[in-house]
Amino acid sequence: MNENYLNELNPVQRSAVMQTDGPVMIIAGAGSGKTRVLTYRIAHLLNHGVSAFSILALTFTNKAAREMKERIHHIVGSTESANLWMGTFHSVFARILRFEAEKLGYPSNFTIYDTDDSKSLIKTILNEMGLDDKIYKPSLVLNRISGAKNNLISAQQYLSMREITEEDRLSGKPKLGLVYQAYETRCFKASAMDFDDLLFKTNVLFKNYPEVLYKYQDKFRFIMVDEYQDTNFSQYLIVKKLAARHLNICVVGDDAQSIYAFRGANIQNILNFERDYPELKMFKLEQNYRSTKTIVEAANAVISKNKAQLRKVVWTDNNPGERIKVMLTASDNEEGAMVANQIFEQRMQNQMPYKDFAVLYRTNAQSRALEESLRKRSIPYRIYGGLSFYKRKEIKDLLAYFRLTINPNDEEALKRVINYPARGIGKTTLEKIIVAADEKGVSIWNLISALQEYDVVKGAAVRKIVDFVNMIRSFRHNLESTDAFVLAMNIAKSSGLLKELNADKTPEGISRYENIQALLNGIQEFVETKPESEDEVQERTLDVYVRDIALLTDADEDDEKDAEKVSLMTIHAAKGLEFKSVFVVGLEENLFPSQLSLNSVEELEEERRLFYVAITRAEKHLVLSHAETRYRWGQITHAEPSRFIQEIDQSLLEYNEPPAKKGFLDFSDDFDSYAGFKKRPAASAFQAKAEQSGSYTRRGTSESPATAAAQKKEISNFIPDNLNNLQSGMEVIHEKFGKGKVLQIDGRNSERKATVFFQEVGQKQLLLKFAKLKIIG
DNA sequence: CTGTCCTCACTTTTT
DNA sequence: GTGAGGACAG
């Protein structure tokens, strides 16, 4: 047997790979070859005669699973890897739930509600219960329900738990438990499960049907869980139960990279693991192969500020590399320009392809300014996350028709399309139907497909509803006999959706039409490909295609054609990835760390771990940037540098100059001034180069960016008295730009800005609250 | 019942 | 700056 692959591992990695029996915990620092260990471990099992069907590997994304399968396939050189049970918790247990659905009273083709569906259903329920959705904010209600489910608290239990109901009463939402109960009932009636149900119901299944649990315990002789630090209680319990028979359970995680506590992940699970399996073997992967010494040291310094952590020492043999650059820009737009400029330069200097670059941010909303700047410089990029393809309105509309065809009880799908394209079934009619269905205890579909029996709708609407029902019925009739593509195309046409979209010739309308085409093409592709594994369903029907689409995310898409692009994503989405050059942008108080995290130490520590994850994505080059002003909720806001920057040892950093030279609203295409850096406190080669090129001028004062920002803040909320009377035509003098003439005044109060033509530097826009203008005539 | 215009709330992070 | 939802007119 060829076991050469074992030589590619360091001693600890090798021991972890070869320790296949019994409980194993692998604490894997960032960049320590965790994925390598996991894949080799599975390959090792396969090489030793273990059947792929008896290995369960739970990963964090579908993409990670797919990549791992490929690598395993490469090592073992057989197609056996396709038979591994490998995927996210959600997709693996959705699959099991479909097998066992009838035990829970669900059909096997149940719908998976995504977050939008859930919220929409909650809104409907609030409406029916006469509750104010300003108090019972749907997203909040859903969070609460989700939290309950992740801790395995059913609606019934929720209502009977004193503490919880008391909590809700105190927060002014005493009916929350009832909403949860109604939500659960409605999901069941719609034959739908939400994301949390996939885990919750799996637990119910295993608890109420010991023989089913036994079956899967027997099947999965070897279980592996990646990113264990991000599992919640519900997931923890599933794993614990499944592993109870063979005890061959291996979890891999890094407490320093736990960033999903907000959705119920529990670092406690790592500690529980030690408690549950006292005889466990523990391996610590501490050598970092990914990043330069500088980056590793910076990351260690940051994470050491956290109180809650497991002891481990991440170290590296790699070169020190260059210092981490800290960039201050005047605005978010300039930050984008700086990033674009830096990418351009680094690429030229180091011969790096675009795919080596990533720009990471805290919130999706930050991507806009970055996109614009990259576009201006013609730098190709790809955005991960944000509005995924499957979340676009037109795609959701067509998918809703598919969903309704497969499962007509799907209430959310029905509400979405019953009057789209418009067919004269209005709001009043729909509301009547929904209320009546709820009263009679039947699904909406049951009611409208037997409309004569229920006397709720009169007049012209009856005919229209009957037509709609007949249309859906005709789709259903072809569900099993027709392949997915033919049926999908038929639905797109007969529903009128294609026609509706085609009629819209605006650029957005054309794009929507193209998206529909893309979806249909995807379905055709699906029909033409053979299923990979032996126990996968063989039919290529629409039912199979739509099955787990709610579980797909952007990150799961194949991106061969996107190979030569810069990646833009949230830090959360960057988890598990690595890039030669990384930009972490928006390092400002109230943004990163988020202002919502400042209430508790726990949340702040999670933000810090998030920063740790961001830093450790970088192999060679790392730039941290922050801006003095930033557009947020449509307004310019002032920003101070993030505390996280100060937590890095200053000797590892290299600062650029504060942006003193330019006006705050000057987004000119002159990128040159960003090329220069100044190291602090000592001079560097970088500085010499910058000074040579004369690309920046030193300010008279030697204040740090932080104090400069603080001073700015003091004056940020009012406009100096002498400028209140500023009018167009006046002559002014500016400390940097010299003499100029006011052309125009816009905005009001603190947002007032002047367009000024300066003799020396041309036209500039200046915010009056910042610009120190003197009126001279 | 449909379409348009206006207001307002929104920004964590994701399966 | 944006998207969803409400008010109002046709």
PDB file of N, CA and C in Angstrom, chain A residues 23-85:
ATOM      1  N   PRO A  23     -12.133   8.714  20.490  1.00  0.00           N
ATOM      2  CA  PRO A  23     -12.350  10.151  20.389  1.00  0.00           C
ATOM      3  C   PRO A  23     -11.047  10.932  20.241  1.00  0.00           C
ATOM      4  N   VAL A  24     -11.061  11.860  19.299  1.00  0.00           N
ATOM      5  CA  VAL A  24      -9.872  12.661  19.016  1.00  0.00           C
ATOM      6  C   VAL A  24     -10.273  14.117  18.930  1.00  0.00           C
ATOM      7  N   MET A  25      -9.478  14.959  19.556  1.00  0.00           N
ATOM      8  CA  MET A  25      -9.712  16.390  19.391  1.00  0.00           C
ATOM      9  C   MET A  25      -8.454  17.013  18.817  1.00  0.00           C
ATOM     10  N   ILE A  26      -8.636  17.751  17.746  1.00  0.00           N
ATOM     11  CA  ILE A  26      -7.501  18.426  17.135  1.00  0.00           C
ATOM     12  C   ILE A  26      -7.709  19.926  17.276  1.00  0.00           C
ATOM     13  N   ILE A  27      -6.841  20.565  18.034  1.00  0.00           N
ATOM     14  CA  ILE A  27      -6.882  22.014  18.125  1.00  0.00           C
ATOM     15  C   ILE A  27      -5.924  22.540  17.069  1.00  0.00           C
ATOM     16  N   ALA A  28      -6.476  23.223  16.108  1.00  0.00           N
ATOM     17  CA  ALA A  28      -5.672  23.602  14.945  1.00  0.00           C
ATOM     18  C   ALA A  28      -5.593  25.111  14.820  1.00  0.00           C
ATOM     19  N   GLY A  29      -4.428  25.646  15.072  1.00  0.00           N
ATOM     20  CA  GLY A  29      -4.220  27.082  14.906  1.00  0.00           C
ATOM     21  C   GLY A  29      -4.399  27.479  13.453  1.00  0.00           C
ATOM     22  N   ALA A  30      -4.551  28.782  13.228  1.00  0.00           N
ATOM     23  CA  ALA A  30      -4.744  29.274  11.867  1.00  0.00           C
ATOM     24  C   ALA A  30      -3.559  28.877  10.999  1.00  0.00           C
ATOM     25  N   GLY A  31      -3.855  28.376   9.813  1.00  0.00           N
ATOM     26  CA  GLY A  31      -2.804  28.069   8.848  1.00  0.00           C
ATOM     27  C   GLY A  31      -1.925  26.891   9.219  1.00  0.00           C
ATOM     28  N   SER A  32      -2.432  26.018  10.097  1.00  0.00           N
ATOM     29  CA  SER A  32      -1.587  24.932  10.581  1.00  0.00           C
ATOM     30  C   SER A  32      -1.775  23.637   9.812  1.00  0.00           C
ATOM     31  N   GLY A  33      -2.475  23.684   8.703  1.00  0.00           N
ATOM     32  CA  GLY A  33      -2.629  22.490   7.880  1.00  0.00           C
ATOM     33  C   GLY A  33      -3.775  21.604   8.324  1.00  0.00           C
ATOM     34  N   LYS A  34      -4.802  22.237   8.852  1.00  0.00           N
ATOM     35  CA  LYS A  34      -5.958  21.523   9.367  1.00  0.00           C
ATOM     36  C   LYS A  34      -6.671  20.721   8.281  1.00  0.00           C
ATOM     37  N   THR A  35      -6.924  21.377   7.166  1.00  0.00           N
ATOM     38  CA  THR A  35      -7.628  20.705   6.073  1.00  0.00           C
ATOM     39  C   THR A  35      -6.818  19.519   5.571  1.00  0.00           C
ATOM     40  N   ARG A  36      -5.507  19.711   5.525  1.00  0.00           N
ATOM     41  CA  ARG A  36      -4.621  18.632   5.096  1.00  0.00           C
ATOM     42  C   ARG A  36      -4.776  17.427   6.023  1.00  0.00           C
ATOM     43  N   VAL A  37      -4.794  17.687   7.312  1.00  0.00           N
ATOM     44  CA  VAL A  37      -4.931  16.598   8.268  1.00  0.00           C
ATOM     45  C   VAL A  37      -6.264  15.876   8.074  1.00  0.00           C
ATOM     46  N   LEU A  38      -7.322  16.649   7.916  1.00  0.00           N
ATOM     47  CA  LEU A  38      -8.644  16.041   7.739  1.00  0.00           C
ATOM     48  C   LEU A  38      -8.703  15.170   6.487  1.00  0.00           C
ATOM     49  N   THR A  39      -8.234  15.722   5.382  1.00  0.00           N
ATOM     50  CA  THR A  39      -8.320  14.961   4.133  1.00  0.00           C
ATOM     51  C   THR A  39      -7.444  13.718   4.199  1.00  0.00           C
ATOM     52  N   TYR A  40      -6.252  13.863   4.747  1.00  0.00           N
ATOM     53  CA  TYR A  40      -5.351  12.711   4.807  1.00  0.00           C
ATOM     54  C   TYR A  40      -5.897  11.653   5.757  1.00  0.00           C
ATOM     55  N   ARG A  41      -6.569  12.122   6.778  1.00  0.00           N
ATOM     56  CA  ARG A  41      -7.120  11.192   7.737  1.00  0.00           C
ATOM     57  C   ARG A  41      -8.197  10.330   7.068  1.00  0.00           C
ATOM     58  N   ILE A  42      -9.030  10.976   6.283  1.00  0.00           N
ATOM     59  CA  ILE A  42     -10.074  10.231   5.577  1.00  0.00           C
ATOM     60  C   ILE A  42      -9.456   9.310   4.532  1.00  0.00           C
ATOM     61  N   ALA A  43      -8.467   9.830   3.812  1.00  0.00           N
ATOM     62  CA  ALA A  43      -7.770   9.009   2.821  1.00  0.00           C
ATOM     63  C   ALA A  43      -7.152   7.794   3.504  1.00  0.00           C
ATOM     64  N   HIS A  44      -6.598   8.027   4.660  1.00  0.00           N
ATOM     65  CA  HIS A  44      -5.970   6.958   5.417  1.00  0.00           C
ATOM     66  C   HIS A  44      -6.983   5.870   5.771  1.00  0.00           C
ATOM     67  N   LEU A  45      -8.143   6.297   6.203  1.00  0.00           N
ATOM     68  CA  LEU A  45      -9.211   5.342   6.522  1.00  0.00           C
ATOM     69  C   LEU A  45      -9.583   4.532   5.293  1.00  0.00           C
ATOM     70  N   LEU A  46      -9.762   5.219   4.163  1.00  0.00           N
ATOM     71  CA  LEU A  46     -10.150   4.531   2.929  1.00  0.00           C
ATOM     72  C   LEU A  46      -9.058   3.533   2.527  1.00  0.00           C
ATOM     73  N   ASN A  47      -7.816   3.953   2.671  1.00  0.00           N
ATOM     74  CA  ASN A  47      -6.693   3.084   2.327  1.00  0.00           C
ATOM     75  C   ASN A  47      -6.641   1.844   3.210  1.00  0.00           C
ATOM     76  N   HIS A  48      -7.217   1.960   4.379  1.00  0.00           N
ATOM     77  CA  HIS A  48      -7.184   0.820   5.279  1.00  0.00           C
ATOM     78  C   HIS A  48      -8.479   0.025   5.232  1.00  0.00           C
ATOM     79  N   GLY A  49      -9.186   0.167   4.133  1.00  0.00           N
ATOM     80  CA  GLY A  49     -10.322  -0.702   3.890  1.00  0.00           C
ATOM     81  C   GLY A  49     -11.649  -0.258   4.485  1.00  0.00           C
ATOM     82  N   VAL A  50     -11.691   0.937   5.038  1.00  0.00           N
ATOM     83  CA  VAL A  50     -12.962   1.425   5.561  1.00  0.00           C
ATOM     84  C   VAL A  50     -13.828   1.881   4.390  1.00  0.00           C
ATOM     85  N   SER A  51     -15.088   1.500   4.399  1.00  0.00           N
ATOM     86  CA  SER A  51     -15.987   1.887   3.310  1.00  0.00           C
ATOM     87  C   SER A  51     -16.336   3.364   3.408  1.00  0.00           C
ATOM     88  N   ALA A  52     -16.352   4.023   2.255  1.00  0.00           N
ATOM     89  CA  ALA A  52     -16.693   5.444   2.232  1.00  0.00           C
ATOM     90  C   ALA A  52     -18.084   5.681   2.805  1.00  0.00           C
ATOM     91  N   PHE A  53     -18.966   4.704   2.641  1.00  0.00           N
ATOM     92  CA  PHE A  53     -20.337   4.873   3.125  1.00  0.00           C
ATOM     93  C   PHE A  53     -20.425   4.968   4.646  1.00  0.00           C
ATOM     94  N   SER A  54     -19.391   4.517   5.316  1.00  0.00           N
ATOM     95  CA  SER A  54     -19.467   4.539   6.778  1.00  0.00           C
ATOM     96  C   SER A  54     -18.676   5.692   7.387  1.00  0.00           C
ATOM     97  N   ILE A  55     -18.277   6.638   6.530  1.00  0.00           N
ATOM     98  CA  ILE A  55     -17.574   7.821   7.043  1.00  0.00           C
ATOM     99  C   ILE A  55     -18.478   9.041   6.900  1.00  0.00           C
ATOM    100  N   LEU A  56     -18.662   9.738   7.991  1.00  0.00           N
ATOM    101  CA  LEU A  56     -19.443  10.977   7.964  1.00  0.00           C
ATOM    102  C   LEU A  56     -18.505  12.134   8.286  1.00  0.00           C
ATOM    103  N   ALA A  57     -18.437  13.098   7.380  1.00  0.00           N
ATOM    104  CA  ALA A  57     -17.580  14.257   7.623  1.00  0.00           C
ATOM    105  C   ALA A  57     -18.400  15.522   7.483  1.00  0.00           C
ATOM    106  N   LEU A  58     -18.467  16.294   8.549  1.00  0.00           N
ATOM    107  CA  LEU A  58     -19.286  17.504   8.546  1.00  0.00           C
ATOM    108  C   LEU A  58     -18.391  18.728   8.394  1.00  0.00           C
ATOM    109  N   THR A  59     -18.643  19.472   7.343  1.00  0.00           N
ATOM    110  CA  THR A  59     -17.818  20.639   7.043  1.00  0.00           C
ATOM    111  C   THR A  59     -18.649  21.899   7.216  1.00  0.00           C
ATOM    112  N   PHE A  60     -17.992  23.016   7.019  1.00  0.00           N
ATOM    113  CA  PHE A  60     -18.701  24.263   7.268  1.00  0.00           C
ATOM    114  C   PHE A  60     -19.434  24.786   6.039  1.00  0.00           C
ATOM    115  N   THR A  61     -18.881  24.529   4.868  1.00  0.00           N
ATOM    116  CA  THR A  61     -19.572  24.904   3.632  1.00  0.00           C
ATOM    117  C   THR A  61     -19.592  23.704   2.692  1.00  0.00           C
ATOM    118  N   ASN A  62     -20.517  23.750   1.747  1.00  0.00           N
ATOM    119  CA  ASN A  62     -20.573  22.692   0.748  1.00  0.00           C
ATOM    120  C   ASN A  62     -19.323  22.700  -0.112  1.00  0.00           C
ATOM    121  N   LYS A  63     -18.811  23.906  -0.316  1.00  0.00           N
ATOM    122  CA  LYS A  63     -17.621  24.037  -1.138  1.00  0.00           C
ATOM    123  C   LYS A  63     -16.439  23.323  -0.492  1.00  0.00           C
ATOM    124  N   ALA A  64     -16.292  23.515   0.815  1.00  0.00           N
ATOM    125  CA  ALA A  64     -15.205  22.855   1.535  1.00  0.00           C
ATOM    126  C   ALA A  64     -15.325  21.349   1.373  1.00  0.00           C
ATOM    127  N   ALA A  65     -16.554  20.850   1.442  1.00  0.00           N
ATOM    128  CA  ALA A  65     -16.776  19.417   1.294  1.00  0.00           C
ATOM    129  C   ALA A  65     -16.355  18.949  -0.094  1.00  0.00           C
ATOM    130  N   ARG A  66     -16.739  19.721  -1.085  1.00  0.00           N
ATOM    131  CA  ARG A  66     -16.437  19.328  -2.462  1.00  0.00           C
ATOM    132  C   ARG A  66     -14.934  19.318  -2.700  1.00  0.00           C
ATOM    133  N   GLU A  67     -14.276  20.351  -2.198  1.00  0.00           N
ATOM    134  CA  GLU A  67     -12.831  20.427  -2.397  1.00  0.00           C
ATOM    135  C   GLU A  67     -12.115  19.290  -1.683  1.00  0.00           C
ATOM    136  N   MET A  68     -12.603  18.987  -0.496  1.00  0.00           N
ATOM    137  CA  MET A  68     -11.973  17.922   0.264  1.00  0.00           C
ATOM    138  C   MET A  68     -12.149  16.584  -0.454  1.00  0.00           C
ATOM    139  N   LYS A  69     -13.342  16.372  -0.993  1.00  0.00           N
ATOM    140  CA  LYS A  69     -13.592  15.136  -1.746  1.00  0.00           C
ATOM    141  C   LYS A  69     -12.616  15.010  -2.903  1.00  0.00           C
ATOM    142  N   GLU A  70     -12.411  16.130  -3.583  1.00  0.00           N
ATOM    143  CA  GLU A  70     -11.500  16.105  -4.724  1.00  0.00           C
ATOM    144  C   GLU A  70     -10.091  15.723  -4.299  1.00  0.00           C
ATOM    145  N   ARG A  71      -9.656  16.325  -3.207  1.00  0.00           N
ATOM    146  CA  ARG A  71      -8.294  16.046  -2.746  1.00  0.00           C
ATOM    147  C   ARG A  71      -8.151  14.598  -2.305  1.00  0.00           C
ATOM    148  N   ILE A  72      -9.188  14.090  -1.667  1.00  0.00           N
ATOM    149  CA  ILE A  72      -9.140  12.692  -1.241  1.00  0.00           C
ATOM    150  C   ILE A  72      -9.100  11.775  -2.454  1.00  0.00           C
ATOM    151  N   HIS A  73      -9.934  12.131  -3.414  1.00  0.00           N
ATOM    152  CA  HIS A  73      -9.962  11.376  -4.658  1.00  0.00           C
ATOM    153  C   HIS A  73      -8.567  11.325  -5.269  1.00  0.00           C
ATOM    154  N   HIS A  74      -7.871  12.431  -5.198  1.00  0.00           N
ATOM    155  CA  HIS A  74      -6.529  12.548  -5.736  1.00  0.00           C
ATOM    156  C   HIS A  74      -5.560  11.621  -4.998  1.00  0.00           C
ATOM    157  N   ILE A  75      -5.705  11.557  -3.684  1.00  0.00           N
ATOM    158  CA  ILE A  75      -4.775  10.758  -2.889  1.00  0.00           C
ATOM    159  C   ILE A  75      -5.036   9.261  -3.048  1.00  0.00           C
ATOM    160  N   VAL A  76      -6.309   8.874  -2.933  1.00  0.00           N
ATOM    161  CA  VAL A  76      -6.598   7.437  -2.962  1.00  0.00           C
ATOM    162  C   VAL A  76      -6.774   6.905  -4.378  1.00  0.00           C
ATOM    163  N   GLY A  77      -6.959   7.801  -5.326  1.00  0.00           N
ATOM    164  CA  GLY A  77      -7.010   7.397  -6.723  1.00  0.00           C
ATOM    165  C   GLY A  77      -8.158   6.486  -7.093  1.00  0.00           C
ATOM    166  N   SER A  78      -9.272   6.547  -6.356  1.00  0.00           N
ATOM    167  CA  SER A  78     -10.456   5.812  -6.788  1.00  0.00           C
ATOM    168  C   SER A  78     -11.664   6.727  -6.683  1.00  0.00           C
ATOM    169  N   THR A  79     -12.765   6.294  -7.259  1.00  0.00           N
ATOM    170  CA  THR A  79     -13.957   7.126  -7.221  1.00  0.00           C
ATOM    171  C   THR A  79     -14.722   6.922  -5.912  1.00  0.00           C
ATOM    172  N   GLU A  80     -14.164   6.091  -5.067  1.00  0.00           N
ATOM    173  CA  GLU A  80     -14.777   5.788  -3.785  1.00  0.00           C
ATOM    174  C   GLU A  80     -15.131   7.066  -3.000  1.00  0.00           C
ATOM    175  N   SER A  81     -14.324   8.111  -3.161  1.00  0.00           N
ATOM    176  CA  SER A  81     -14.523   9.329  -2.365  1.00  0.00           C
ATOM    177  C   SER A  81     -15.903   9.947  -2.589  1.00  0.00           C
ATOM    178  N   ALA A  82     -16.488   9.687  -3.770  1.00  0.00           N
ATOM    179  CA  ALA A  82     -17.809  10.253  -4.043  1.00  0.00           C
ATOM    180  C   ALA A  82     -18.869   9.696  -3.096  1.00  0.00           C
ATOM    181  N   ASN A  83     -18.597   8.552  -2.513  1.00  0.00           N
ATOM    182  CA  ASN A  83     -19.588   7.923  -1.642  1.00  0.00           C
ATOM    183  C   ASN A  83     -19.495   8.360  -0.184  1.00  0.00           C
ATOM    184  N   LEU A  84     -18.539   9.207   0.104  1.00  0.00           N
ATOM    185  CA  LEU A  84     -18.428   9.719   1.465  1.00  0.00           C
ATOM    186  C   LEU A  84     -19.669  10.529   1.814  1.00  0.00           C
ATOM    187  N   TRP A  85     -20.086  10.443   3.052  1.00  0.00           N
ATOM    188  CA  TRP A  85     -21.132  11.341   3.525  1.00  0.00           C
ATOM    189  C   TRP A  85     -20.448  12.601   4.019  1.00  0.00           C
TER     190      TRP A  85
END
